[in-house]
Structures are given as structure tokens and as C-alpha cells.
GROMACS .gro file of C-alpha atoms in nm:
model
  180
    1MET     CA    1  -0.935  -2.110   0.625
    2SER     CA    2  -1.222  -1.896   0.747
    3ILE     CA    3  -1.372  -1.623   0.531
    4ARG     CA    4  -1.247  -1.358   0.772
    5GLU     CA    5  -0.889  -1.480   0.755
    6ASP     CA    6  -0.903  -1.490   0.377
    7LEU     CA    7  -1.051  -1.139   0.369
    8ILE     CA    8  -0.797  -1.005   0.614
    9ILE     CA    9  -0.509  -1.144   0.409
   10ARG     CA   10  -0.654  -1.013   0.084
   11GLU     CA   11  -0.730  -0.667   0.225
   12LEU     CA   12  -0.388  -0.638   0.390
   13SER     CA   13  -0.211  -0.751   0.074
   14HIS     CA   14  -0.400  -0.500  -0.141
   15TYR     CA   15  -0.343  -0.220   0.107
   16ILE     CA   16   0.030  -0.290   0.144
   17HIS     CA   17   0.062  -0.292  -0.234
   18GLU     CA   18  -0.114   0.047  -0.252
   19HIS     CA   19   0.076   0.193   0.048
   20PRO     CA   20   0.426   0.039   0.052
   21ASP     CA   21   0.546   0.298   0.303
   22GLU     CA   22   0.327   0.128   0.566
   23GLN     CA   23   0.455  -0.224   0.496
   24MET     CA   24   0.688  -0.246   0.797
   25ALA     CA   25   0.412  -0.165   1.045
   26LEU     CA   26   0.165  -0.409   0.889
   27MET     CA   27   0.382  -0.710   0.806
   28PRO     CA   28   0.359  -0.868   1.155
   29VAL     CA   29  -0.020  -0.857   1.128
   30TYR     CA   30  -0.008  -0.997   0.774
   31ASP     CA   31   0.225  -1.278   0.888
   32ALA     CA   32  -0.006  -1.365   1.181
   33ALA     CA   33  -0.308  -1.376   0.948
   34CYS     CA   34  -0.120  -1.605   0.707
   35ASP     CA   35  -0.018  -1.826   1.000
   36HIS     CA   36  -0.382  -1.853   1.111
   37ALA     CA   37  -0.493  -1.940   0.760
   38GLN     CA   38  -0.226  -2.207   0.726
   39ARG     CA   39  -0.296  -2.364   1.066
   40GLY     CA   40  -0.671  -2.314   1.050
   41THR     CA   41  -0.675  -2.183   1.405
   42CYS     CA   42  -0.507  -1.938   1.642
   43THR     CA   43  -0.233  -2.084   1.859
   44HIS     CA   44  -0.121  -1.751   2.003
   45SER     CA   45  -0.321  -1.748   2.329
   46GLN     CA   46  -0.511  -1.423   2.272
   47ARG     CA   47  -0.198  -1.230   2.172
   48CYS     CA   48  -0.308  -1.183   1.811
   49PRO     CA   49  -0.434  -0.846   1.704
   50LEU     CA   50  -0.800  -0.766   1.738
   51VAL     CA   51  -0.949  -0.680   1.399
   52THR     CA   52  -1.204  -0.400   1.374
   53THR     CA   53  -1.361  -0.239   1.073
   54GLY     CA   54  -1.478   0.117   1.039
   55ALA     CA   55  -1.648   0.359   0.806
   56VAL     CA   56  -1.541   0.706   0.708
   57VAL     CA   57  -1.863   0.839   0.554
   58VAL     CA   58  -1.829   1.176   0.380
   59ASP     CA   59  -2.126   1.384   0.264
   60GLU     CA   60  -2.161   1.633  -0.021
   61ARG     CA   61  -2.013   1.912   0.196
   62ASN     CA   62  -1.710   1.699   0.291
   63ARG     CA   63  -1.835   1.646   0.646
   64VAL     CA   64  -1.774   1.313   0.818
   65LEU     CA   65  -2.045   1.106   0.986
   66SER     CA   66  -1.978   1.035   1.352
   67LEU     CA   67  -2.186   0.822   1.588
   68ARG     CA   68  -2.245   0.889   1.955
   69HIS     CA   69  -2.050   0.638   2.161
   70GLU     CA   70  -2.001   0.654   2.538
   71GLY     CA   71  -2.102   1.020   2.554
   72THR     CA   72  -1.885   1.145   2.270
   73PHE     CA   73  -1.881   1.126   1.893
   74ALA     CA   74  -1.660   0.874   1.715
   75LEU     CA   75  -1.625   0.724   1.370
   76ALA     CA   76  -1.833   0.413   1.309
   77GLU     CA   77  -1.629   0.108   1.415
   78VAL     CA   78  -1.725  -0.250   1.491
   79GLU     CA   79  -1.576  -0.596   1.536
   80PRO     CA   80  -1.681  -0.821   1.247
   81GLU     CA   81  -1.928  -1.093   1.344
   82ALA     CA   82  -1.975  -1.444   1.207
   83GLN     CA   83  -2.266  -1.342   0.981
   84ASP     CA   84  -2.064  -1.067   0.809
   85ASP     CA   85  -1.953  -1.161   0.460
   86SER     CA   86  -1.683  -0.893   0.438
   87LEU     CA   87  -1.502  -0.638   0.649
   88SER     CA   88  -1.672  -0.349   0.472
   89GLY     CA   89  -2.005  -0.532   0.502
   90ALA     CA   90  -1.965  -0.546   0.881
   91VAL     CA   91  -1.941  -0.170   0.909
   92LEU     CA   92  -2.227  -0.120   0.663
   93ARG     CA   93  -2.433  -0.342   0.895
   94LEU     CA   94  -2.341  -0.114   1.185
   95LEU     CA   95  -2.441   0.197   0.990
   96ALA     CA   96  -2.777   0.042   0.900
   97GLU     CA   97  -2.842  -0.067   1.260
   98ALA     CA   98  -2.720   0.250   1.432
   99VAL     CA   99  -2.852   0.527   1.207
  100GLY     CA  100  -3.054   0.355   0.936
  101ILE     CA  101  -2.817   0.462   0.659
  102ARG     CA  102  -2.809   0.226   0.363
  103GLU     CA  103  -2.750   0.460   0.072
  104VAL     CA  104  -2.373   0.480   0.067
  105TRP     CA  105  -2.135   0.424  -0.220
  106THR     CA  106  -1.766   0.398  -0.285
  107GLU     CA  107  -1.577   0.609  -0.531
  108PRO     CA  108  -1.431   0.433  -0.835
  109ASP     CA  109  -1.114   0.237  -0.749
  110SER     CA  110  -1.175   0.277  -0.372
  111GLU     CA  111  -1.325  -0.057  -0.282
  112GLY     CA  112  -1.036  -0.164  -0.058
  113PRO     CA  113  -0.946  -0.018   0.279
  114PHE     CA  114  -0.900   0.358   0.280
  115LEU     CA  115  -0.672   0.330   0.582
  116ILE     CA  116  -0.546   0.053   0.805
  117ASP     CA  117  -0.445   0.182   1.145
  118VAL     CA  118  -0.280  -0.001   1.429
  119THR     CA  119  -0.331   0.093   1.794
  120ARG     CA  120  -0.117  -0.046   2.074
  121ALA     CA  121  -0.274  -0.232   2.363
  122GLY     CA  122  -0.399  -0.001   2.636
  123GLN     CA  123  -0.455   0.289   2.395
  124HIS     CA  124  -0.801   0.177   2.280
  125ARG     CA  125  -1.124   0.056   2.436
  126TYR     CA  126  -1.094  -0.306   2.320
  127GLY     CA  127  -0.862  -0.447   2.586
  128ALA     CA  128  -0.508  -0.573   2.613
  129ARG     CA  129  -0.444  -0.672   2.251
  130LEU     CA  130  -0.304  -0.482   1.957
  131ARG     CA  131  -0.593  -0.342   1.751
  132ILE     CA  132  -0.587  -0.326   1.373
  133GLY     CA  133  -0.861  -0.119   1.215
  134PHE     CA  134  -0.963  -0.151   0.852
  135ARG     CA  135  -1.132   0.177   0.756
  136TYR     CA  136  -1.339   0.209   0.440
  137LEU     CA  137  -1.427   0.534   0.267
  138PHE     CA  138  -1.789   0.583   0.166
  139ARG     CA  139  -1.988   0.873   0.026
  140ALA     CA  140  -2.347   0.955   0.121
  141HIS     CA  141  -2.583   1.246   0.096
  142SER     CA  142  -2.636   1.417   0.431
  143GLY     CA  143  -3.008   1.340   0.398
  144ALA     CA  144  -2.936   0.966   0.400
  145VAL     CA  145  -2.925   0.987   0.779
  146ALA     CA  146  -3.274   1.036   0.918
  147PRO     CA  147  -3.320   1.388   1.062
  148LEU     CA  148  -3.445   1.238   1.389
  149VAL     CA  149  -3.112   1.056   1.433
  150ILE     CA  150  -2.926   1.387   1.401
  151GLU     CA  151  -3.178   1.578   1.618
  152THR     CA  152  -3.156   1.326   1.903
  153GLY     CA  153  -2.777   1.335   1.893
  154ALA     CA  154  -2.724   0.971   1.798
  155ALA     CA  155  -2.510   1.089   1.506
  156ALA     CA  156  -2.364   1.410   1.370
  157TRP     CA  157  -2.193   1.537   1.057
  158MET     CA  158  -1.853   1.669   1.172
  159GLN     CA  159  -1.607   1.897   0.999
  160LEU     CA  160  -1.284   1.729   0.896
  161GLY     CA  161  -1.083   1.920   1.159
  162GLU     CA  162  -1.304   1.775   1.434
  163ILE     CA  163  -1.202   1.416   1.359
  164GLY     CA  164  -0.996   1.304   1.658
  165ILE     CA  165  -0.783   1.043   1.482
  166PRO     CA  166  -0.489   1.218   1.311
  167SER     CA  167  -0.420   0.936   1.065
  168VAL     CA  168  -0.781   0.941   0.943
  169ARG     CA  169  -0.794   1.320   0.934
  170ASN     CA  170  -0.467   1.348   0.739
  171ARG     CA  171  -0.549   1.070   0.490
  172LEU     CA  172  -0.897   1.210   0.432
  173HIS     CA  173  -0.765   1.564   0.388
  174GLY     CA  174  -0.516   1.436   0.130
  175HIS     CA  175  -0.790   1.245  -0.047
  176LEU     CA  176  -1.033   1.537  -0.057
  177VAL     CA  177  -0.779   1.792  -0.185
  178GLY     CA  178  -0.607   1.544  -0.417
  179VAL     CA  179  -0.276   1.511  -0.236
  180PRO     CA  180  -0.154   1.152  -0.168
   0.00000   0.00000   0.00000
């Protein structure tokens, strides 16, 4: 079993336990991950979901960090690489590489995924496979991003209403105002 498969199973299991209303949508992905772990390889001919990991970084004014990608702003998201030791570590690597931010923290009891979203093939930029995104919630001071990065437009702090992914926007709004 690879570390990624073990992490995917553990993160999915924890998330499903915390969000039982999402179990039906996530069980096929969980079953595929367990199948991979048991077999030690993928036998599904590139039909398995593509796993991505992302960061929802919120500053002291409840703004969300977005990175410039293909001419527009988007939440930080990356495919985990072999050197990554965890799903959240992969996106922290991206944040460090893209905007130099290293001073982020999680809130107590929020170490697992903040949201797991599933996007059908053809509705994302990653190709013809189902995409499953593990999103982690982090906090950071707005000054943790170098002013030059903001001034050049490589990143921006966006208001919650500007986040283009409804599931992220709704979950984050509920989290910030204390509504589940």
C-alpha cells in the first residue's frame, strides 16, 4: 500500500464520519481507494478518480487567498506528487512555491479535510476522469503573503462572495458564522 492510498483512505474515512450526509457520493471513491490498497496497484485503466488537494486560506478579515491561474483567480489546488508526505502537505508545498507563504495554521480539531468535493469528467481542467478534491482549511495573516506577490497579481485576498465554487463558499460561510 502506498502512502497516498493509505492517506486517501484515512482522510475519506474521517471525513465521511464527520459528514455522514455526504457518504453516498463518496463511497465509490472510498471503495476504489480500498481496492487499490488491497491490490497494491490500479487495475481500472485510468478510470479511477484523479485526486487533488487544495487550500482554503482565510486571513484575519475572513478573506480567502486565491492564486492567479490561467488568467483568473482560483483557490490553491495541486495534484499530490511522490515527494509529498500528506495531502495537506502537498498543498502547503504549492503555497510555499507559488506565493512564499509558510506561516499558516489550522484551527483546533480541523486537521482533516474541510471539504471533499467531486467534479464530473469534463467539468474541470484535469481531463476525462472524475476529480476528487480534498480541501484543507488554514488560517494566515494577510501579511504572510509578500506584498510584491499581491502587487504583481500572482495572488489576491478575495471576499467570501467572490469564491466561484459554491460548495466551498457555503461550507466556509457556515464555518465562519458558526452554522454547520
